[in-house]
């Protein structure tokens, strides 16, 4: 019997100021609509999460694709991962600078490579050889982010912890989906943290940290300060608890408590199992999210 599809997306967890709330809500709703179009016509969860994430990579509101944070050198440097819960196939790219849609490159790795992970120039070469267009790094830089970096660097190195405060944007984007065949998938894409050291890789593209999918447990995508999330391998931590019988709604909340208590981390998570049960949680003041099911179409941003 076909499963009722479900799609959940997020667009970053932090203390978003009021004036950018609407843009975030519009962005996650657009992403959910794109993913839902795939699921509605019987498409795969893998295609759905890819299409949802592409919408947010293309939307300058988010820290992914064009509009990403700049690293210390003033360049956009992005990471992405996509994973199929049915086969456990995965594709990831790290530190790419010339791909407007890193999730498309990640998908090509999943579908057309025996490998799982490519970084830097090798990832860009693989992408180009497999039909993903390359762009100039300058094409991904917008004035808002040049100004943000300039202001941050002008403040000096006195407060390096500032870049990890929840008040600073962590607009990593992600999606999890369940399709009619009962398969789940997840994808996450990011420009990383503001003024990061060139070559720094965050949690988003690491299997089990920023993204994970396994039909036996759950699909997860995280957002927030990457280093603490990596230390806890948080997406896999959550999936394991779902596999042990806990409800995704409870596990997502527990993951945020664990992140805060164990390593003083902050962020958010979307979590979905192959029965369509899901959790949406963040320990930051706000996280943009949207959901589509056959029964429900919803979006939100504030912590309850
Ligand atoms: N969560 C995104 C990053 O830390 O790179």
mmCIF file of C-alpha atoms and ligand atoms in Angstrom:
data_model
loop_
_atom_site.group_PDB
_atom_site.id
_atom_site.type_symbol
_atom_site.label_atom_id
_atom_site.label_comp_id
_atom_site.label_asym_id
_atom_site.label_seq_id
_atom_site.Cartn_x
_atom_site.Cartn_y
_atom_site.Cartn_z
ATOM 1 C CA UNK A 1 0.000 0.000 0.000
ATOM 2 C CA UNK A 2 1.449 3.459 -0.873
ATOM 3 C CA UNK A 3 2.628 5.599 2.030
ATOM 4 C CA UNK A 4 1.307 9.112 2.537
ATOM 5 C CA UNK A 5 4.203 11.452 1.712
ATOM 6 C CA UNK A 6 5.638 13.954 4.183
ATOM 7 C CA UNK A 7 8.098 16.792 3.695
ATOM 8 C CA UNK A 8 9.737 19.013 6.326
ATOM 9 C CA UNK A 9 12.243 21.795 5.582
ATOM 10 C CA UNK A 10 14.227 24.221 7.712
ATOM 11 C CA UNK A 11 15.996 27.454 6.888
ATOM 12 C CA UNK A 12 18.323 28.038 9.811
ATOM 13 C CA UNK A 13 18.153 28.395 13.590
ATOM 14 C CA UNK A 14 19.179 31.607 15.316
ATOM 15 C CA UNK A 15 17.801 34.801 16.834
ATOM 16 C CA UNK A 16 16.430 36.228 13.597
ATOM 17 C CA UNK A 17 15.434 39.869 13.895
ATOM 18 C CA UNK A 18 11.789 40.692 13.156
ATOM 19 C CA UNK A 19 12.527 42.427 9.857
ATOM 20 C CA UNK A 20 13.720 39.239 8.170
ATOM 21 C CA UNK A 21 11.084 36.863 9.537
ATOM 22 C CA UNK A 22 8.780 37.220 6.524
ATOM 23 C CA UNK A 23 11.563 36.507 4.038
ATOM 24 C CA UNK A 24 12.437 33.340 5.938
ATOM 25 C CA UNK A 25 8.838 32.173 6.076
ATOM 26 C CA UNK A 26 8.345 32.826 2.368
ATOM 27 C CA UNK A 27 11.595 30.994 1.616
ATOM 28 C CA UNK A 28 10.778 27.843 3.558
ATOM 29 C CA UNK A 29 7.224 27.778 2.185
ATOM 30 C CA UNK A 30 8.575 28.020 -1.374
ATOM 31 C CA UNK A 31 11.029 25.217 -0.644
ATOM 32 C CA UNK A 32 8.303 23.018 0.817
ATOM 33 C CA UNK A 33 6.082 23.676 -2.194
ATOM 34 C CA UNK A 34 8.864 22.627 -4.582
ATOM 35 C CA UNK A 35 9.562 19.414 -2.685
ATOM 36 C CA UNK A 36 5.887 18.661 -2.347
ATOM 37 C CA UNK A 37 5.335 18.939 -6.109
ATOM 38 C CA UNK A 38 7.804 16.063 -6.505
ATOM 39 C CA UNK A 39 6.157 13.895 -3.834
ATOM 40 C CA UNK A 40 2.607 14.632 -5.024
ATOM 41 C CA UNK A 41 3.298 13.254 -8.473
ATOM 42 C CA UNK A 42 4.818 10.102 -6.978
ATOM 43 C CA UNK A 43 8.461 11.219 -7.151
ATOM 44 C CA UNK A 44 11.163 10.033 -4.783
ATOM 45 C CA UNK A 45 12.039 11.509 -1.408
ATOM 46 C CA UNK A 46 15.566 11.997 -2.760
ATOM 47 C CA UNK A 47 14.318 14.208 -5.603
ATOM 48 C CA UNK A 48 12.022 16.046 -3.201
ATOM 49 C CA UNK A 49 14.749 17.029 -0.731
ATOM 50 C CA UNK A 50 17.052 18.044 -3.576
ATOM 51 C CA UNK A 51 14.440 20.321 -5.148
ATOM 52 C CA UNK A 52 13.481 21.832 -1.788
ATOM 53 C CA UNK A 53 17.097 22.636 -0.940
ATOM 54 C CA UNK A 54 17.801 24.111 -4.392
ATOM 55 C CA UNK A 55 15.031 26.666 -3.776
ATOM 56 C CA UNK A 56 16.713 27.801 -0.558
ATOM 57 C CA UNK A 57 20.191 27.799 -2.126
ATOM 58 C CA UNK A 58 18.812 30.118 -4.804
ATOM 59 C CA UNK A 59 17.159 32.371 -2.216
ATOM 60 C CA UNK A 60 19.612 34.992 -0.919
ATOM 61 C CA UNK A 61 17.779 35.027 2.408
ATOM 62 C CA UNK A 62 19.640 31.909 3.497
ATOM 63 C CA UNK A 63 23.238 30.969 4.262
ATOM 64 C CA UNK A 64 23.469 28.547 1.342
ATOM 65 C CA UNK A 65 24.370 29.042 -2.307
ATOM 66 C CA UNK A 66 24.316 32.707 -3.389
ATOM 67 C CA UNK A 67 24.051 34.920 -0.321
ATOM 68 C CA UNK A 68 26.120 32.632 1.904
ATOM 69 C CA UNK A 69 28.309 33.984 4.677
ATOM 70 C CA UNK A 70 31.807 34.906 3.555
ATOM 71 C CA UNK A 71 34.881 33.259 4.968
ATOM 72 C CA UNK A 72 37.807 35.221 6.392
ATOM 73 C CA UNK A 73 39.213 35.666 2.865
ATOM 74 C CA UNK A 74 35.961 37.187 1.641
ATOM 75 C CA UNK A 75 34.959 34.113 -0.360
ATOM 76 C CA UNK A 76 31.871 31.920 -0.356
ATOM 77 C CA UNK A 77 32.842 28.349 0.574
ATOM 78 C CA UNK A 78 29.999 25.831 0.806
ATOM 79 C CA UNK A 79 29.251 22.308 2.038
ATOM 80 C CA UNK A 80 26.295 20.007 1.243
ATOM 81 C CA UNK A 81 25.171 16.421 1.729
ATOM 82 C CA UNK A 82 22.265 14.358 0.420
ATOM 83 C CA UNK A 83 21.415 10.838 1.613
ATOM 84 C CA UNK A 84 18.960 8.139 0.586
ATOM 85 C CA UNK A 85 17.455 6.197 3.484
ATOM 86 C CA UNK A 86 16.520 3.198 1.327
ATOM 87 C CA UNK A 87 19.987 2.390 -0.030
ATOM 88 C CA UNK A 88 22.172 4.434 2.359
ATOM 89 C CA UNK A 89 23.788 5.968 -0.699
ATOM 90 C CA UNK A 90 25.104 9.443 0.041
ATOM 91 C CA UNK A 91 26.851 12.278 -1.759
ATOM 92 C CA UNK A 92 28.686 15.149 -0.150
ATOM 93 C CA UNK A 93 30.722 18.166 -1.207
ATOM 94 C CA UNK A 94 32.932 20.273 1.024
ATOM 95 C CA UNK A 95 34.572 23.678 0.605
ATOM 96 C CA UNK A 96 33.252 24.270 -2.910
ATOM 97 C CA UNK A 97 33.516 27.814 -4.216
ATOM 98 C CA UNK A 98 32.178 27.738 -7.771
ATOM 99 C CA UNK A 99 28.895 25.802 -7.553
ATOM 100 C CA UNK A 100 25.682 27.792 -7.109
ATOM 101 C CA UNK A 101 23.762 24.672 -6.074
ATOM 102 C CA UNK A 102 26.068 22.412 -4.066
ATOM 103 C CA UNK A 103 23.208 19.991 -3.380
ATOM 104 C CA UNK A 104 23.024 19.275 -7.142
ATOM 105 C CA UNK A 105 26.703 18.316 -7.105
ATOM 106 C CA UNK A 106 26.138 16.184 -4.012
ATOM 107 C CA UNK A 107 23.276 14.411 -5.773
ATOM 108 C CA UNK A 108 25.505 13.649 -8.775
ATOM 109 C CA UNK A 109 28.052 12.099 -6.432
ATOM 110 C CA UNK A 110 25.330 9.972 -4.852
ATOM 111 C CA UNK A 111 23.943 8.871 -8.226
ATOM 112 C CA UNK A 112 26.980 8.699 -10.492
ATOM 113 C CA UNK A 113 30.037 8.026 -8.367
ATOM 114 C CA UNK A 114 31.292 5.051 -6.362
ATOM 115 C CA UNK A 115 32.545 7.600 -3.834
ATOM 116 C CA UNK A 116 30.653 9.477 -1.171
ATOM 117 C CA UNK A 117 32.576 12.696 -0.715
ATOM 118 C CA UNK A 118 34.475 15.226 -2.808
ATOM 119 C CA UNK A 119 36.070 18.457 -1.624
ATOM 120 C CA UNK A 120 37.379 21.694 -3.128
ATOM 121 C CA UNK A 121 38.606 21.728 -6.702
ATOM 122 C CA UNK A 122 38.109 17.996 -7.131
ATOM 123 C CA UNK A 123 34.448 18.395 -6.216
ATOM 124 C CA UNK A 124 34.081 21.239 -8.701
ATOM 125 C CA UNK A 125 35.766 19.205 -11.426
ATOM 126 C CA UNK A 126 33.500 16.237 -10.724
ATOM 127 C CA UNK A 127 30.447 18.508 -10.796
ATOM 128 C CA UNK A 128 31.414 20.098 -14.119
ATOM 129 C CA UNK A 129 32.146 16.701 -15.676
ATOM 130 C CA UNK A 130 28.676 15.550 -14.626
ATOM 131 C CA UNK A 131 26.714 18.487 -15.982
ATOM 132 C CA UNK A 132 26.522 20.765 -12.947
ATOM 133 C CA UNK A 133 27.393 24.293 -14.098
ATOM 134 C CA UNK A 134 30.258 26.165 -12.456
ATOM 135 C CA UNK A 135 30.133 29.874 -11.708
ATOM 136 C CA UNK A 136 32.548 32.497 -10.447
ATOM 137 C CA UNK A 137 32.853 32.862 -6.677
ATOM 138 C CA UNK A 138 32.014 36.564 -7.111
ATOM 139 C CA UNK A 139 28.636 35.548 -8.546
ATOM 140 C CA UNK A 140 27.723 34.055 -5.150
ATOM 141 C CA UNK A 141 28.698 37.133 -3.106
ATOM 142 C CA UNK A 142 26.037 39.716 -2.276
ATOM 143 C CA UNK A 143 26.548 43.216 -0.778
ATOM 144 C CA UNK A 144 24.790 42.270 2.482
ATOM 145 C CA UNK A 145 27.410 39.620 3.193
ATOM 146 C CA UNK A 146 30.379 41.774 2.151
ATOM 147 C CA UNK A 147 29.134 44.375 4.628
ATOM 148 C CA UNK A 148 28.536 41.798 7.348
ATOM 149 C CA UNK A 149 32.094 40.485 7.010
ATOM 150 C CA UNK A 150 33.547 43.969 6.888
ATOM 151 C CA UNK A 151 31.737 44.912 10.112
ATOM 152 C CA UNK A 152 32.784 41.703 11.813
ATOM 153 C CA UNK A 153 36.444 42.029 10.872
ATOM 154 C CA UNK A 154 36.426 45.726 11.838
ATOM 155 C CA UNK A 155 35.478 44.687 15.376
ATOM 156 C CA UNK A 156 38.780 42.789 15.555
ATOM 157 C CA UNK A 157 39.553 39.374 16.985
ATOM 158 C CA UNK A 158 38.608 40.345 20.555
ATOM 159 C CA UNK A 159 35.379 38.397 20.613
ATOM 160 C CA UNK A 160 35.876 35.268 18.493
ATOM 161 C CA UNK A 161 33.065 33.546 20.409
ATOM 162 C CA UNK A 162 30.633 36.075 18.893
ATOM 163 C CA UNK A 163 30.420 34.231 15.617
ATOM 164 C CA UNK A 164 28.965 31.257 17.425
ATOM 165 C CA UNK A 165 26.371 33.213 19.401
ATOM 166 C CA UNK A 166 22.756 32.472 18.516
ATOM 167 C CA UNK A 167 22.343 36.155 17.597
ATOM 168 C CA UNK A 168 24.591 35.558 14.590
ATOM 169 C CA UNK A 169 22.939 33.950 11.610
ATOM 170 C CA UNK A 170 23.099 30.185 11.144
ATOM 171 C CA UNK A 171 20.951 29.941 8.078
ATOM 172 C CA UNK A 172 21.994 26.477 6.950
ATOM 173 C CA UNK A 173 19.098 24.909 5.051
ATOM 174 C CA UNK A 174 17.796 21.362 4.928
ATOM 175 C CA UNK A 175 14.956 19.019 4.092
ATOM 176 C CA UNK A 176 13.715 15.553 5.027
ATOM 177 C CA UNK A 177 11.071 13.646 3.098
ATOM 178 C CA UNK A 178 9.064 10.428 2.955
ATOM 179 C CA UNK A 179 7.762 9.269 -0.435
ATOM 180 C CA UNK A 180 4.899 7.039 -1.537
ATOM 181 C CA UNK A 181 7.234 4.022 -1.681
ATOM 182 C CA UNK A 182 8.062 4.440 2.010
ATOM 183 C CA UNK A 183 11.608 5.714 1.480
ATOM 184 C CA UNK A 184 13.024 8.613 3.463
ATOM 185 C CA UNK A 185 15.827 10.992 2.442
ATOM 186 C CA UNK A 186 17.609 14.041 3.804
ATOM 187 C CA UNK A 187 19.666 16.930 2.420
ATOM 188 C CA UNK A 188 21.541 19.819 4.044
ATOM 189 C CA UNK A 189 23.390 22.752 2.452
ATOM 190 C CA UNK A 190 25.332 25.640 3.943
ATOM 191 C CA UNK A 191 27.767 28.472 3.456
ATOM 192 C CA UNK A 192 29.041 27.717 6.951
ATOM 193 C CA UNK A 193 29.868 30.244 9.635
ATOM 194 C CA UNK A 194 30.744 33.915 9.278
ATOM 195 C CA UNK A 195 34.456 34.646 8.776
ATOM 196 C CA UNK A 196 35.354 30.971 9.042
ATOM 197 C CA UNK A 197 38.925 29.993 8.325
ATOM 198 C CA UNK A 198 39.333 28.953 4.670
ATOM 199 C CA UNK A 199 39.099 25.179 4.470
ATOM 200 C CA UNK A 200 37.017 24.875 7.626
ATOM 201 C CA UNK A 201 34.358 22.210 7.135
ATOM 202 C CA UNK A 202 31.210 22.284 9.244
ATOM 203 C CA UNK A 203 28.707 19.654 10.279
ATOM 204 C CA UNK A 204 26.310 20.063 7.368
ATOM 205 C CA UNK A 205 28.006 17.826 4.832
ATOM 206 C CA UNK A 206 29.248 15.189 7.273
ATOM 207 C CA UNK A 207 27.205 11.993 7.391
ATOM 208 C CA UNK A 208 25.506 11.637 10.747
ATOM 209 C CA UNK A 209 26.365 15.167 11.871
ATOM 210 C CA UNK A 210 24.410 17.668 9.764
ATOM 211 C CA UNK A 211 22.494 15.110 7.746
ATOM 212 C CA UNK A 212 21.512 11.443 7.868
ATOM 213 C CA UNK A 213 18.909 9.112 6.393
ATOM 214 C CA UNK A 214 18.174 5.436 6.985
ATOM 215 C CA UNK A 215 14.758 3.830 6.444
ATOM 216 C CA UNK A 216 15.415 1.684 9.533
ATOM 217 C CA UNK A 217 15.712 4.723 11.774
ATOM 218 C CA UNK A 218 15.105 8.275 10.552
ATOM 219 C CA UNK A 219 16.062 11.130 8.255
ATOM 220 C CA UNK A 220 17.569 14.170 9.957
ATOM 221 C CA UNK A 221 18.902 17.584 8.985
ATOM 222 C CA UNK A 222 20.482 19.928 11.501
ATOM 223 C CA UNK A 223 21.334 23.604 11.542
ATOM 224 C CA UNK A 224 23.291 25.780 13.919
ATOM 225 C CA UNK A 225 26.826 26.040 15.199
ATOM 226 C CA UNK A 226 28.564 23.149 13.445
ATOM 227 C CA UNK A 227 31.421 22.223 15.733
ATOM 228 C CA UNK A 228 29.295 21.111 18.722
ATOM 229 C CA UNK A 229 26.918 19.260 16.384
ATOM 230 C CA UNK A 230 29.892 17.400 14.871
ATOM 231 C CA UNK A 231 31.252 16.417 18.270
ATOM 232 C CA UNK A 232 27.965 14.700 19.117
ATOM 233 C CA UNK A 233 27.358 13.230 15.613
ATOM 234 C CA UNK A 234 23.942 14.606 16.354
ATOM 235 C CA UNK A 235 21.874 13.517 13.338
ATOM 236 C CA UNK A 236 22.930 9.875 13.841
ATOM 237 C CA UNK A 237 22.436 10.202 17.597
ATOM 238 C CA UNK A 238 18.838 11.197 16.949
ATOM 239 C CA UNK A 239 18.232 8.533 14.294
ATOM 240 C CA UNK A 240 19.523 5.830 16.648
ATOM 241 C CA UNK A 241 17.019 6.860 19.295
ATOM 242 C CA UNK A 242 14.164 6.700 16.803
ATOM 243 C CA UNK A 243 15.334 3.211 15.802
ATOM 244 C CA UNK A 244 15.222 2.253 19.488
ATOM 245 C CA UNK A 245 11.542 3.184 19.583
ATOM 246 C CA UNK A 246 11.392 6.812 20.669
ATOM 247 C CA UNK A 247 9.116 9.230 18.831
ATOM 248 C CA UNK A 248 10.842 11.710 16.484
ATOM 249 C CA UNK A 249 9.036 14.622 18.119
ATOM 250 C CA UNK A 250 10.520 13.756 21.508
ATOM 251 C CA UNK A 251 13.941 12.820 20.118
ATOM 252 C CA UNK A 252 14.329 16.112 18.238
ATOM 253 C CA UNK A 253 13.699 17.980 21.480
ATOM 254 C CA UNK A 254 16.064 15.712 23.407
ATOM 255 C CA UNK A 255 18.754 16.280 20.778
ATOM 256 C CA UNK A 256 18.574 20.017 21.391
ATOM 257 C CA UNK A 257 18.746 19.509 25.166
ATOM 258 C CA UNK A 258 21.728 17.194 24.731
ATOM 259 C CA UNK A 259 23.450 19.698 22.405
ATOM 260 C CA UNK A 260 23.064 22.476 24.952
ATOM 261 C CA UNK A 261 23.887 20.466 28.064
ATOM 262 C CA UNK A 262 26.807 18.408 26.755
ATOM 263 C CA UNK A 263 28.703 20.918 24.601
ATOM 264 C CA UNK A 264 26.878 24.231 25.045
ATOM 265 C CA UNK A 265 25.768 24.103 21.413
ATOM 266 C CA UNK A 266 22.820 25.737 19.756
ATOM 267 C CA UNK A 267 20.851 24.979 16.665
ATOM 268 C CA UNK A 268 17.876 23.105 15.329
ATOM 269 C CA UNK A 269 16.819 19.788 13.848
ATOM 270 C CA UNK A 270 14.131 18.292 11.646
ATOM 271 C CA UNK A 271 13.625 14.549 12.045
ATOM 272 C CA UNK A 272 11.310 12.166 10.162
ATOM 273 C CA UNK A 273 10.792 8.408 10.304
ATOM 274 C CA UNK A 274 9.529 6.039 7.611
ATOM 275 C CA UNK A 275 6.078 6.036 9.208
ATOM 276 C CA UNK A 276 5.752 9.760 8.618
ATOM 277 C CA UNK A 277 6.200 10.792 12.243
ATOM 278 C CA UNK A 278 8.305 13.899 12.556
ATOM 279 C CA UNK A 279 9.928 16.291 15.008
ATOM 280 C CA UNK A 280 10.925 19.951 14.622
ATOM 281 C CA UNK A 281 13.031 21.449 17.371
ATOM 282 C CA UNK A 282 15.499 24.246 18.099
ATOM 283 C CA UNK A 283 17.132 25.711 21.170
ATOM 284 C CA UNK A 284 17.608 29.097 19.496
ATOM 285 C CA UNK A 285 14.918 31.796 19.718
ATOM 286 C CA UNK A 286 13.852 31.142 16.133
ATOM 287 C CA UNK A 287 14.115 28.552 13.360
ATOM 288 C CA UNK A 288 12.287 28.839 10.053
ATOM 289 C CA UNK A 289 10.509 25.599 9.115
ATOM 290 C CA UNK A 290 7.727 24.390 6.861
ATOM 291 C CA UNK A 291 5.849 21.135 6.536
ATOM 292 C CA UNK A 292 3.643 19.504 3.914
ATOM 293 C CA UNK A 293 1.576 16.346 4.335
ATOM 294 C CA UNK A 294 -1.640 15.209 2.693
ATOM 295 C CA UNK A 295 -3.430 16.695 5.729
ATOM 296 C CA UNK A 296 -1.336 19.684 6.672
ATOM 297 C CA UNK A 297 0.466 22.673 5.190
ATOM 298 C CA UNK A 298 2.173 24.793 7.803
ATOM 299 C CA UNK A 299 5.201 26.971 8.557
ATOM 300 C CA UNK A 300 6.587 28.606 11.662
ATOM 301 C CA UNK A 301 9.548 30.378 13.132
ATOM 302 C CA UNK A 302 9.179 31.059 16.889
ATOM 303 C CA UNK A 303 10.017 28.663 19.689
ATOM 304 C CA UNK A 304 6.913 27.486 21.523
HETATM 305 N N1 LIG B 1 25.903 24.336 10.559
HETATM 306 C C1 LIG B 1 26.677 24.969 9.600
HETATM 307 C C2 LIG B 1 28.098 25.086 9.924
HETATM 308 O O1 LIG B 1 28.441 25.192 11.090
HETATM 309 O O2 LIG B 1 28.882 25.091 9.023
#
